[in-house]
Coordinates of C-alpha atoms in Angstrom, one line a residue:
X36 CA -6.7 16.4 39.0
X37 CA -9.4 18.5 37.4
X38 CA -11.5 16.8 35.3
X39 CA -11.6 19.5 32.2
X40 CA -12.5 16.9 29.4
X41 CA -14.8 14.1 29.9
X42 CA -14.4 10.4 28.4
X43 CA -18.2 11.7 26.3
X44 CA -15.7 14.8 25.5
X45 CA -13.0 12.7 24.4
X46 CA -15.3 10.1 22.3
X47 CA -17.0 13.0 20.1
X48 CA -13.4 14.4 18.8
X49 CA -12.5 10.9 18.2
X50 CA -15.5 10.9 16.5
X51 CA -15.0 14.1 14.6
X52 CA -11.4 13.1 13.8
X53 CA -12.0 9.9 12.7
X54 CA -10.1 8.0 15.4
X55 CA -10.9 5.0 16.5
X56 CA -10.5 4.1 20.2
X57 CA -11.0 1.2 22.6
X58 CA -12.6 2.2 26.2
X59 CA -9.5 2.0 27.5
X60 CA -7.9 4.1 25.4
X61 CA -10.9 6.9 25.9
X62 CA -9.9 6.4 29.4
X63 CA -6.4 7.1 28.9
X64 CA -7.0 9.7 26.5
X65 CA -9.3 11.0 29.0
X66 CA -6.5 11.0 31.8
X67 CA -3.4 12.3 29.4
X68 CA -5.4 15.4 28.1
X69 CA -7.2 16.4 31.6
X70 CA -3.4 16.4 32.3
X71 CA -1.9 18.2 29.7
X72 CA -4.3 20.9 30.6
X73 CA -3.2 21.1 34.1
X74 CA 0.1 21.5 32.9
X75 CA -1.1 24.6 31.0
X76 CA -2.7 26.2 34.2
X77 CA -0.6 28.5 35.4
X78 CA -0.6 30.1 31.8
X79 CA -4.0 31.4 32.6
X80 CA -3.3 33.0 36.1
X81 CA -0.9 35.8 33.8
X82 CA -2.7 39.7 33.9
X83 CA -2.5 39.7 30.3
X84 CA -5.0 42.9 29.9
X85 CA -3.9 45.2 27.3
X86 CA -1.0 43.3 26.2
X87 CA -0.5 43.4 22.6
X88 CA 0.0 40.0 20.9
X89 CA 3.6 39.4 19.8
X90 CA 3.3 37.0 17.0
X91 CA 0.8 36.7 14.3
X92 CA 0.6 34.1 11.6
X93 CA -0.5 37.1 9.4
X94 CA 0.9 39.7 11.0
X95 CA 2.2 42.2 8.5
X96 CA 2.3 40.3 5.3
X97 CA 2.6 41.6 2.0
X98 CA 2.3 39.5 -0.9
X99 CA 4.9 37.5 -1.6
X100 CA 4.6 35.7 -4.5
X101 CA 6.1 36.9 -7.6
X102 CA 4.1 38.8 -10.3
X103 CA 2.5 36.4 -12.8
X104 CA 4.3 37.0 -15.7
X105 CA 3.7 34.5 -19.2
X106 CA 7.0 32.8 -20.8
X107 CA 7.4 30.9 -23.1
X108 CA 6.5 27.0 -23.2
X109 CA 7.3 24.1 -24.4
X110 CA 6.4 23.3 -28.2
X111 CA 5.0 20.2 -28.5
X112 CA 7.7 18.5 -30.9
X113 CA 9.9 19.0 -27.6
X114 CA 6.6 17.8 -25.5
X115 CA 7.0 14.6 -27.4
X116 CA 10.1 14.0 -27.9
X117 CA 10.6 11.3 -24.9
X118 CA 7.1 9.8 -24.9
X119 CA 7.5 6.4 -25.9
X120 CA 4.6 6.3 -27.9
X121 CA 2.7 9.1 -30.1
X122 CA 0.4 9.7 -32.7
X123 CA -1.0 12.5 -34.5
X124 CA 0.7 15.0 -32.6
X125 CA -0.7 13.3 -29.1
X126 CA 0.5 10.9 -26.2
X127 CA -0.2 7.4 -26.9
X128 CA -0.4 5.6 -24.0
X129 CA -2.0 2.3 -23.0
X130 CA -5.6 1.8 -22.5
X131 CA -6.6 0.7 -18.9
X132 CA -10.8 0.2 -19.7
X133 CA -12.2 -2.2 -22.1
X134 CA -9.7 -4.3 -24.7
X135 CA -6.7 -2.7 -24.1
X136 CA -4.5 -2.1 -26.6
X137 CA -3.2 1.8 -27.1
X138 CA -5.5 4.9 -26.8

């Protein structure tokens, strides 16, 4: 087995990710990823000069979304007329800070 990615490697992305691990899970990770990229060898011995990429997550993308166009919304009797609790044309809803009550 190459050694591609060293257990220093392996400790500053599990740094960078925010990963916690053991020394003997460095170790492991160390062993699992130097072998995943042997696994991925003989992708790189391919010619691939001058051939053209057959996927793109771009590619030829136009916009997609539809056009932003303004309706009509609610009004605010129908706004309020499930909540619970209003006043003055507002939601009343319970205070979390200071002596409670509603806000």
């Amino acid at each position: 087995m190459t050694q591609h990615v060293t257990e220093s490697d392996v400790r500053g992305i599990a740094e960078y990710a925010r990963i916690g691990l053991t020394d003997d899970e460095v170790a492991q990770m160390t062993v699992d990823l130097n072998n995943v990229i042997d696994t991925l060898q003989p992708i790189a011995e391919y010619d691939l000069e001058g051939v053209e990429p057959t996927f793109h997550p771009i590619g030829d993308l136009s916009n997609v979304m539809r056009e932003d166009v303004e309706v009509p919304g609610f009004t605010q009797e129908v706004a309020l007329s499930n909540a619970p609790k209003q006043q003055d044309g507002q939601f009343l809803i319970p205070s979390i800070l200071g002596e409670g009550g509603d806000r």
